[in-house]
Short mmCIF file of C-alpha atoms in Angstrom, two decimals:
data_model
loop_
_atom_site.label_atom_id
_atom_site.label_comp_id
_atom_site.label_asym_id
_atom_site.label_seq_id
_atom_site.Cartn_x
_atom_site.Cartn_y
_atom_site.Cartn_z
CA UNK A 1 186.82 -112.83 112.33
CA UNK A 2 185.78 -110.60 115.29
CA UNK A 3 184.83 -107.44 113.03
CA UNK A 4 182.74 -110.04 110.94
CA UNK A 5 180.59 -111.19 114.25
CA UNK A 6 180.49 -107.62 115.78
CA UNK A 7 178.69 -106.46 112.64
CA UNK A 8 176.59 -109.61 112.32
CA UNK A 9 175.23 -109.20 116.05
CA UNK A 10 174.98 -105.06 115.48
CA UNK A 11 172.89 -105.78 112.48
CA UNK A 12 171.14 -108.89 113.52
CA UNK A 13 170.80 -108.79 117.30
CA UNK A 14 169.72 -112.19 118.70
CA UNK A 15 169.62 -113.53 115.26
CA UNK A 16 169.05 -116.95 116.19
CA UNK A 17 166.43 -116.36 118.74
CA UNK A 18 166.68 -117.05 122.38
CA UNK A 19 166.01 -120.62 122.39
CA UNK A 20 168.70 -123.23 122.33
CA UNK A 21 169.64 -125.48 119.53
CA UNK A 22 168.30 -129.03 119.91
CA UNK A 23 172.07 -130.08 120.39
CA UNK A 24 172.18 -128.25 123.70
CA UNK A 25 169.16 -130.65 124.88
CA UNK A 26 171.52 -133.84 123.94
CA UNK A 27 174.10 -132.36 125.78
CA UNK A 28 172.60 -131.45 128.71
CA UNK A 29 171.08 -135.03 129.39
CA UNK A 30 174.64 -136.51 128.72
CA UNK A 31 176.01 -134.17 131.26
CA UNK A 32 173.60 -134.89 133.87
CA UNK A 33 174.47 -138.46 133.55
CA UNK A 34 178.20 -137.64 133.79
CA UNK A 35 177.48 -135.58 136.97
CA UNK A 36 178.83 -132.71 135.18
CA UNK A 37 178.98 -129.54 137.32
CA UNK A 38 180.81 -126.79 135.16
CA UNK A 39 180.59 -126.16 131.72
CA UNK A 40 182.56 -123.83 129.22
CA UNK A 41 181.21 -122.69 125.86
CA UNK A 42 183.57 -121.24 123.29
CA UNK A 43 181.82 -119.09 120.77
CA UNK A 44 178.97 -118.42 123.12
CA UNK A 45 177.66 -115.46 121.15
CA UNK A 46 174.80 -113.77 122.87
CA UNK A 47 174.19 -116.52 125.31
CA UNK A 48 171.41 -118.57 124.49
CA UNK A 49 173.25 -121.91 125.26
CA UNK A 50 174.92 -120.50 128.18
CA UNK A 51 171.52 -119.28 129.55
CA UNK A 52 170.10 -122.82 128.73
CA UNK A 53 172.86 -124.51 130.70
CA UNK A 54 172.56 -121.90 133.61
CA UNK A 55 168.90 -122.57 133.94
CA UNK A 56 169.63 -126.12 134.23
CA UNK A 57 171.88 -125.75 137.15
CA UNK A 58 175.58 -125.66 135.58
CA UNK A 59 177.95 -123.47 136.46
CA UNK A 60 178.77 -121.71 133.28
CA UNK A 61 181.15 -119.49 131.56
CA UNK A 62 181.64 -118.52 127.94
CA UNK A 63 184.46 -117.44 125.61
CA UNK A 64 183.19 -114.81 122.66
CA UNK A 65 185.22 -112.81 120.20
CA UNK A 66 182.40 -110.25 119.73
CA UNK A 67 182.24 -107.59 122.40
CA UNK A 68 178.55 -106.79 120.96
CA UNK A 69 177.49 -110.33 121.55
CA UNK A 70 178.92 -110.41 124.99
CA UNK A 71 176.69 -107.05 125.66
CA UNK A 72 173.70 -108.74 124.47
CA UNK A 73 174.65 -111.86 126.73
CA UNK A 74 174.97 -109.93 129.62
CA UNK A 75 171.52 -107.79 129.10
CA UNK A 76 169.76 -111.08 129.48
CA UNK A 77 172.07 -112.74 132.17
CA UNK A 78 174.83 -110.91 134.21
CA UNK A 79 175.45 -113.91 136.40
CA UNK A 80 177.33 -115.68 133.62
CA UNK A 81 181.03 -114.65 132.98
CA UNK A 82 182.16 -114.09 129.55
CA UNK A 83 185.89 -113.86 128.38
CA UNK A 84 186.50 -111.57 125.66
CA UNK A 85 188.72 -113.06 122.95
CA UNK A 86 189.39 -116.39 121.17
CA UNK A 87 189.88 -119.63 123.27
CA UNK A 88 193.27 -119.94 121.46
CA UNK A 89 194.51 -117.00 123.31
CA UNK A 90 192.69 -117.31 126.56
CA UNK A 91 195.09 -117.89 129.37
CA UNK A 92 192.66 -118.67 131.95
CA UNK A 93 193.95 -121.47 134.29
CA UNK A 94 190.45 -122.93 135.33
CA UNK A 95 189.32 -126.25 134.19
CA UNK A 96 186.04 -127.42 133.66
CA UNK A 97 183.91 -130.71 133.73
CA UNK A 98 182.57 -130.21 130.31
CA UNK A 99 182.98 -128.18 127.06
CA UNK A 100 180.06 -127.75 124.87
CA UNK A 101 180.74 -126.09 121.48
CA UNK A 102 178.10 -125.38 118.93
CA UNK A 103 178.97 -124.87 115.00
CA UNK A 104 182.33 -123.03 115.75
CA UNK A 105 185.04 -125.51 115.16
CA UNK A 106 183.87 -125.64 111.33
CA UNK A 107 184.83 -121.94 110.85
CA UNK A 108 188.64 -122.66 111.17
CA UNK A 109 191.19 -124.22 109.19
CA UNK A 110 192.54 -127.46 109.95
CA UNK A 111 195.76 -126.36 111.88
CA UNK A 112 193.50 -124.01 113.81
CA UNK A 113 191.20 -126.73 114.48
CA UNK A 114 193.82 -128.90 115.91
CA UNK A 115 195.13 -125.98 118.20
CA UNK A 116 191.48 -125.43 119.24
CA UNK A 117 190.72 -128.85 120.20
CA UNK A 118 194.35 -129.14 122.02
CA UNK A 119 193.27 -126.13 124.05
CA UNK A 120 190.00 -127.49 125.10
CA UNK A 121 191.65 -130.90 126.11
CA UNK A 122 193.99 -128.73 128.52
CA UNK A 123 191.20 -126.93 129.78
CA UNK A 124 189.21 -130.20 131.07
CA UNK A 125 189.21 -131.58 134.48
CA UNK A 126 190.31 -135.31 134.57
CA UNK A 127 187.73 -137.47 132.73
CA UNK A 128 186.06 -134.23 131.63
CA UNK A 129 183.57 -134.52 128.48
CA UNK A 130 183.35 -132.36 125.24
CA UNK A 131 180.23 -132.18 122.96
CA UNK A 132 181.04 -130.24 119.66
CA UNK A 133 178.65 -130.08 116.78
CA UNK A 134 179.94 -128.80 113.07
CA UNK A 135 178.54 -128.80 109.64
CA UNK A 136 178.32 -132.24 107.96
CA UNK A 137 179.44 -133.42 104.61
CA UNK A 138 175.51 -133.96 104.10
CA UNK A 139 174.67 -130.23 104.17
CA UNK A 140 173.20 -128.73 101.29
CA UNK A 141 175.94 -126.41 100.73
CA UNK A 142 178.81 -128.99 100.73
CA UNK A 143 181.21 -128.74 97.56
CA UNK A 144 179.77 -125.26 96.61
CA UNK A 145 182.42 -122.52 96.54
CA UNK A 146 186.08 -122.41 96.23
CA UNK A 147 187.60 -125.16 98.26
CA UNK A 148 190.60 -124.12 100.27
CA UNK A 149 191.28 -127.38 102.07
CA UNK A 150 189.95 -130.66 101.82
CA UNK A 151 186.27 -130.35 102.81
CA UNK A 152 186.52 -126.67 103.30
CA UNK A 153 184.68 -124.44 100.91
CA UNK A 154 183.76 -120.95 100.88
CA UNK A 155 180.07 -121.00 99.93
CA UNK A 156 179.49 -117.59 101.37
CA UNK A 157 182.30 -114.95 100.55
CA UNK A 158 184.75 -114.53 103.42
CA UNK A 159 183.29 -117.50 105.47
CA UNK A 160 184.86 -120.76 104.72
CA UNK A 161 183.16 -123.77 106.26
CA UNK A 162 184.68 -127.00 106.78
CA UNK A 163 182.33 -130.04 106.36
CA UNK A 164 182.83 -133.00 108.71
CA UNK A 165 182.57 -136.58 107.34
CA UNK A 166 182.51 -139.34 110.12
CA UNK A 167 186.43 -140.46 109.53
CA UNK A 168 187.33 -136.62 109.61
CA UNK A 169 185.36 -136.14 113.01
CA UNK A 170 186.92 -138.87 114.66
CA UNK A 171 190.29 -138.23 113.28
CA UNK A 172 190.44 -134.71 115.04
CA UNK A 173 189.24 -136.10 118.37
CA UNK A 174 191.55 -139.30 118.23
CA UNK A 175 193.38 -138.20 121.64
CA UNK A 176 189.85 -138.64 123.30
CA UNK A 177 187.62 -141.55 124.34
CA UNK A 178 184.95 -141.07 121.89
CA UNK A 179 181.71 -142.34 123.23
CA UNK A 180 179.23 -141.01 120.49
CA UNK A 181 179.21 -139.40 116.96
CA UNK A 182 176.46 -139.19 114.40
CA UNK A 183 174.06 -136.69 112.66
CA UNK A 184 171.76 -133.90 114.31
CA UNK A 185 169.02 -132.28 112.00
CA UNK A 186 169.11 -128.70 113.43
CA UNK A 187 166.12 -126.52 112.54
CA UNK A 188 167.21 -122.61 112.26
CA UNK A 189 165.85 -119.49 111.32
CA UNK A 190 167.92 -116.46 111.29
CA UNK A 191 165.85 -114.11 108.85
CA UNK A 192 166.31 -116.19 105.70
CA UNK A 193 163.58 -118.56 106.47
CA UNK A 194 163.24 -121.75 108.52
CA UNK A 195 165.68 -124.46 107.09
CA UNK A 196 167.33 -127.54 108.53
CA UNK A 197 171.19 -128.01 108.98
CA UNK A 198 172.57 -131.28 108.94
CA UNK A 199 175.08 -131.27 111.67
CA UNK A 200 177.70 -133.87 112.68
CA UNK A 201 178.33 -133.95 116.39
CA UNK A 202 180.94 -136.02 118.61
CA UNK A 203 180.63 -136.53 122.49
CA UNK A 204 183.89 -137.44 123.84
CA UNK A 205 186.01 -137.79 126.98
CA UNK A 206 189.34 -136.81 128.05
CA UNK A 207 191.81 -139.74 128.30
CA UNK A 208 194.03 -140.38 131.06
CA UNK A 209 197.90 -140.68 129.94
#
Protein backbone atom coordinates (compact mmCIF):
# COMPACT_ATOMS: atom_id res chain seq x y z
CA UNK A 1 0.00 0.00 0.00
CA UNK A 2 2.87 2.41 0.74
CA UNK A 3 4.17 1.97 -2.81
CA UNK A 4 0.75 2.85 -4.25
CA UNK A 5 0.48 6.04 -2.19
CA UNK A 6 4.08 7.08 -2.81
CA UNK A 7 3.46 6.92 -6.55
CA UNK A 8 0.15 8.75 -6.15
CA UNK A 9 1.79 11.68 -4.38
CA UNK A 10 4.90 11.65 -6.58
CA UNK A 11 2.75 11.88 -9.70
CA UNK A 12 -0.06 14.02 -8.38
CA UNK A 13 1.55 16.14 -5.68
CA UNK A 14 -1.13 17.91 -3.65
CA UNK A 15 -3.74 16.03 -5.61
CA UNK A 16 -6.74 17.16 -3.52
CA UNK A 17 -5.57 20.76 -3.17
CA UNK A 18 -4.76 22.51 0.09
CA UNK A 19 -8.26 23.22 1.34
CA UNK A 20 -9.60 20.77 3.95
CA UNK A 21 -12.59 18.57 3.32
CA UNK A 22 -16.03 19.72 4.44
CA UNK A 23 -15.94 17.02 7.12
CA UNK A 24 -12.97 18.74 8.79
CA UNK A 25 -15.10 21.84 9.43
CA UNK A 26 -17.81 19.65 10.93
CA UNK A 27 -15.31 17.85 13.17
CA UNK A 28 -13.59 21.09 14.22
CA UNK A 29 -16.83 22.55 15.56
CA UNK A 30 -17.56 19.39 17.53
CA UNK A 31 -14.02 19.26 18.91
CA UNK A 32 -14.23 22.90 20.05
CA UNK A 33 -17.44 22.17 21.95
CA UNK A 34 -15.70 19.26 23.68
CA UNK A 35 -12.71 21.35 24.70
CA UNK A 36 -10.38 19.13 22.67
CA UNK A 37 -6.73 20.14 22.74
CA UNK A 38 -4.82 17.38 20.92
CA UNK A 39 -5.71 15.64 17.65
CA UNK A 40 -4.12 12.63 15.94
CA UNK A 41 -4.73 12.20 12.20
CA UNK A 42 -4.13 8.68 10.80
CA UNK A 43 -3.60 8.71 7.04
CA UNK A 44 -2.64 12.37 7.19
CA UNK A 45 -1.42 12.51 3.58
CA UNK A 46 0.36 15.73 2.66
CA UNK A 47 -1.11 17.61 5.58
CA UNK A 48 -4.16 19.52 4.35
CA UNK A 49 -6.20 18.42 7.38
CA UNK A 50 -3.28 18.59 9.78
CA UNK A 51 -2.66 22.19 8.76
CA UNK A 52 -6.34 23.04 9.13
CA UNK A 53 -6.56 21.77 12.71
CA UNK A 54 -3.17 23.30 13.56
CA UNK A 55 -4.33 26.72 12.38
CA UNK A 56 -7.46 26.31 14.49
CA UNK A 57 -5.29 26.04 17.58
CA UNK A 58 -5.12 22.28 18.15
CA UNK A 59 -1.98 20.31 18.97
CA UNK A 60 -1.72 18.03 15.93
CA UNK A 61 0.27 14.95 14.95
CA UNK A 62 -0.14 12.78 11.88
CA UNK A 63 0.51 9.19 10.84
CA UNK A 64 1.26 8.48 7.18
CA UNK A 65 2.65 5.51 5.24
CA UNK A 66 3.92 7.57 2.30
CA UNK A 67 7.32 9.23 2.73
CA UNK A 68 6.55 11.44 -0.25
CA UNK A 69 3.35 12.69 1.41
CA UNK A 70 5.24 13.49 4.61
CA UNK A 71 7.85 15.37 2.58
CA UNK A 72 5.11 17.47 0.99
CA UNK A 73 3.48 18.04 4.37
CA UNK A 74 6.65 19.28 6.07
CA UNK A 75 7.32 21.64 3.15
CA UNK A 76 4.11 23.43 4.08
CA UNK A 77 4.41 23.24 7.87
CA UNK A 78 7.43 21.85 9.67
CA UNK A 79 5.90 22.39 13.12
CA UNK A 80 3.65 19.32 12.86
CA UNK A 81 5.18 15.95 13.69
CA UNK A 82 4.41 13.02 11.37
CA UNK A 83 4.99 9.37 12.18
CA UNK A 84 5.98 7.34 9.13
CA UNK A 85 4.16 4.03 8.83
CA UNK A 86 0.80 2.48 9.56
CA UNK A 87 -1.06 3.30 12.73
CA UNK A 88 -1.35 -0.47 13.23
CA UNK A 89 2.43 -0.60 13.73
CA UNK A 90 2.75 2.60 15.73
CA UNK A 91 4.36 2.07 19.14
CA UNK A 92 3.81 5.66 20.22
CA UNK A 93 2.66 5.66 23.86
CA UNK A 94 1.10 9.12 23.67
CA UNK A 95 -2.61 9.62 24.07
CA UNK A 96 -4.82 12.19 22.40
CA UNK A 97 -8.09 13.97 23.07
CA UNK A 98 -9.39 13.25 19.57
CA UNK A 99 -8.70 11.26 16.42
CA UNK A 100 -9.85 12.59 13.05
CA UNK A 101 -9.67 10.08 10.21
CA UNK A 102 -10.82 11.02 6.70
CA UNK A 103 -11.50 8.24 4.16
CA UNK A 104 -8.85 5.83 5.40
CA UNK A 105 -10.74 3.11 7.24
CA UNK A 106 -12.62 2.01 4.11
CA UNK A 107 -9.30 1.02 2.49
CA UNK A 108 -8.94 -1.98 4.83
CA UNK A 109 -10.55 -5.40 5.04
CA UNK A 110 -12.77 -6.28 7.98
CA UNK A 111 -10.14 -7.70 10.34
CA UNK A 112 -7.77 -4.80 9.69
CA UNK A 113 -10.59 -2.32 10.28
CA UNK A 114 -11.27 -3.93 13.63
CA UNK A 115 -7.60 -3.66 14.61
CA UNK A 116 -7.44 -0.09 13.31
CA UNK A 117 -10.38 0.99 15.49
CA UNK A 118 -9.02 -0.85 18.53
CA UNK A 119 -5.66 0.87 18.06
CA UNK A 120 -7.34 4.27 17.87
CA UNK A 121 -9.35 3.52 21.00
CA UNK A 122 -6.15 2.64 22.88
CA UNK A 123 -4.60 5.98 21.90
CA UNK A 124 -7.42 8.12 23.26
CA UNK A 125 -7.48 9.84 26.60
CA UNK A 126 -10.41 9.04 28.87
CA UNK A 127 -13.58 10.44 27.27
CA UNK A 128 -11.63 11.11 24.07
CA UNK A 129 -13.55 11.29 20.80
CA UNK A 130 -13.23 10.07 17.22
CA UNK A 131 -14.54 11.47 13.95
CA UNK A 132 -14.25 9.04 11.04
CA UNK A 133 -15.50 9.18 7.46
CA UNK A 134 -15.69 6.46 4.83
CA UNK A 135 -17.42 5.75 1.54
CA UNK A 136 -21.11 4.94 1.96
CA UNK A 137 -23.36 2.49 0.19
CA UNK A 138 -24.88 5.56 -1.52
CA UNK A 139 -21.74 6.05 -3.62
CA UNK A 140 -22.14 5.78 -7.39
CA UNK A 141 -19.40 3.14 -7.50
CA UNK A 142 -21.03 0.92 -4.87
CA UNK A 143 -21.51 -2.65 -6.07
CA UNK A 144 -19.14 -2.31 -9.04
CA UNK A 145 -16.16 -4.61 -9.50
CA UNK A 146 -15.18 -7.79 -7.72
CA UNK A 147 -16.63 -8.22 -4.23
CA UNK A 148 -13.95 -9.40 -1.77
CA UNK A 149 -16.04 -9.20 1.40
CA UNK A 150 -19.57 -8.04 2.11
CA UNK A 151 -19.85 -4.47 0.76
CA UNK A 152 -16.13 -4.40 -0.16
CA UNK A 153 -15.62 -3.97 -3.92
CA UNK A 154 -12.64 -3.43 -6.20
CA UNK A 155 -14.05 -0.66 -8.38
CA UNK A 156 -10.49 0.40 -9.30
CA UNK A 157 -7.91 -2.34 -9.82
CA UNK A 158 -5.68 -2.84 -6.80
CA UNK A 159 -7.81 -0.63 -4.55
CA UNK A 160 -10.68 -2.48 -2.82
CA UNK A 161 -13.08 -0.15 -1.00
CA UNK A 162 -15.48 -0.94 1.81
CA UNK A 163 -18.81 0.87 1.49
CA UNK A 164 -20.47 1.58 4.83
CA UNK A 165 -24.12 1.14 5.66
CA UNK A 166 -25.50 2.85 8.76
CA UNK A 167 -25.73 -0.46 10.64
CA UNK A 168 -22.25 -1.46 9.51
CA UNK A 169 -20.70 1.76 10.81
CA UNK A 170 -22.46 1.47 14.15
CA UNK A 171 -21.45 -2.15 14.52
CA UNK A 172 -17.74 -1.42 13.94
CA UNK A 173 -17.81 1.32 16.61
CA UNK A 174 -19.97 -0.61 19.07
CA UNK A 175 -17.38 -0.20 21.86
CA UNK A 176 -17.85 3.59 21.67
CA UNK A 177 -20.57 5.93 22.84
CA UNK A 178 -21.94 6.89 19.43
CA UNK A 179 -23.07 10.51 19.46
CA UNK A 180 -23.86 11.08 15.81
CA UNK A 181 -23.68 9.36 12.46
CA UNK A 182 -25.01 10.18 9.02
CA UNK A 183 -24.14 11.17 5.48
CA UNK A 184 -21.97 14.00 4.17
CA UNK A 185 -21.85 15.20 0.56
CA UNK A 186 -18.17 15.87 -0.06
CA UNK A 187 -17.14 17.79 -3.23
CA UNK A 188 -13.80 16.65 -4.62
CA UNK A 189 -11.57 17.28 -7.59
CA UNK A 190 -8.34 15.33 -8.08
CA UNK A 191 -7.75 15.86 -11.77
CA UNK A 192 -10.79 14.01 -13.04
CA UNK A 193 -13.23 16.91 -12.78
CA UNK A 194 -15.31 17.95 -9.79
CA UNK A 195 -17.60 15.29 -8.38
CA UNK A 196 -19.33 14.61 -5.08
CA UNK A 197 -18.71 11.65 -2.79
CA UNK A 198 -21.44 10.54 -0.42
CA UNK A 199 -19.58 9.71 2.76
CA UNK A 200 -20.78 8.15 5.96
CA UNK A 201 -19.40 9.71 9.13
CA UNK A 202 -19.41 8.77 12.78
CA UNK A 203 -18.73 10.88 15.84
CA UNK A 204 -18.21 8.85 19.00
CA UNK A 205 -16.60 8.94 22.42
CA UNK A 206 -14.41 6.42 24.22
CA UNK A 207 -16.33 4.67 26.96
CA UNK A 208 -15.01 3.91 30.42
CA UNK A 209 -15.17 0.27 31.42
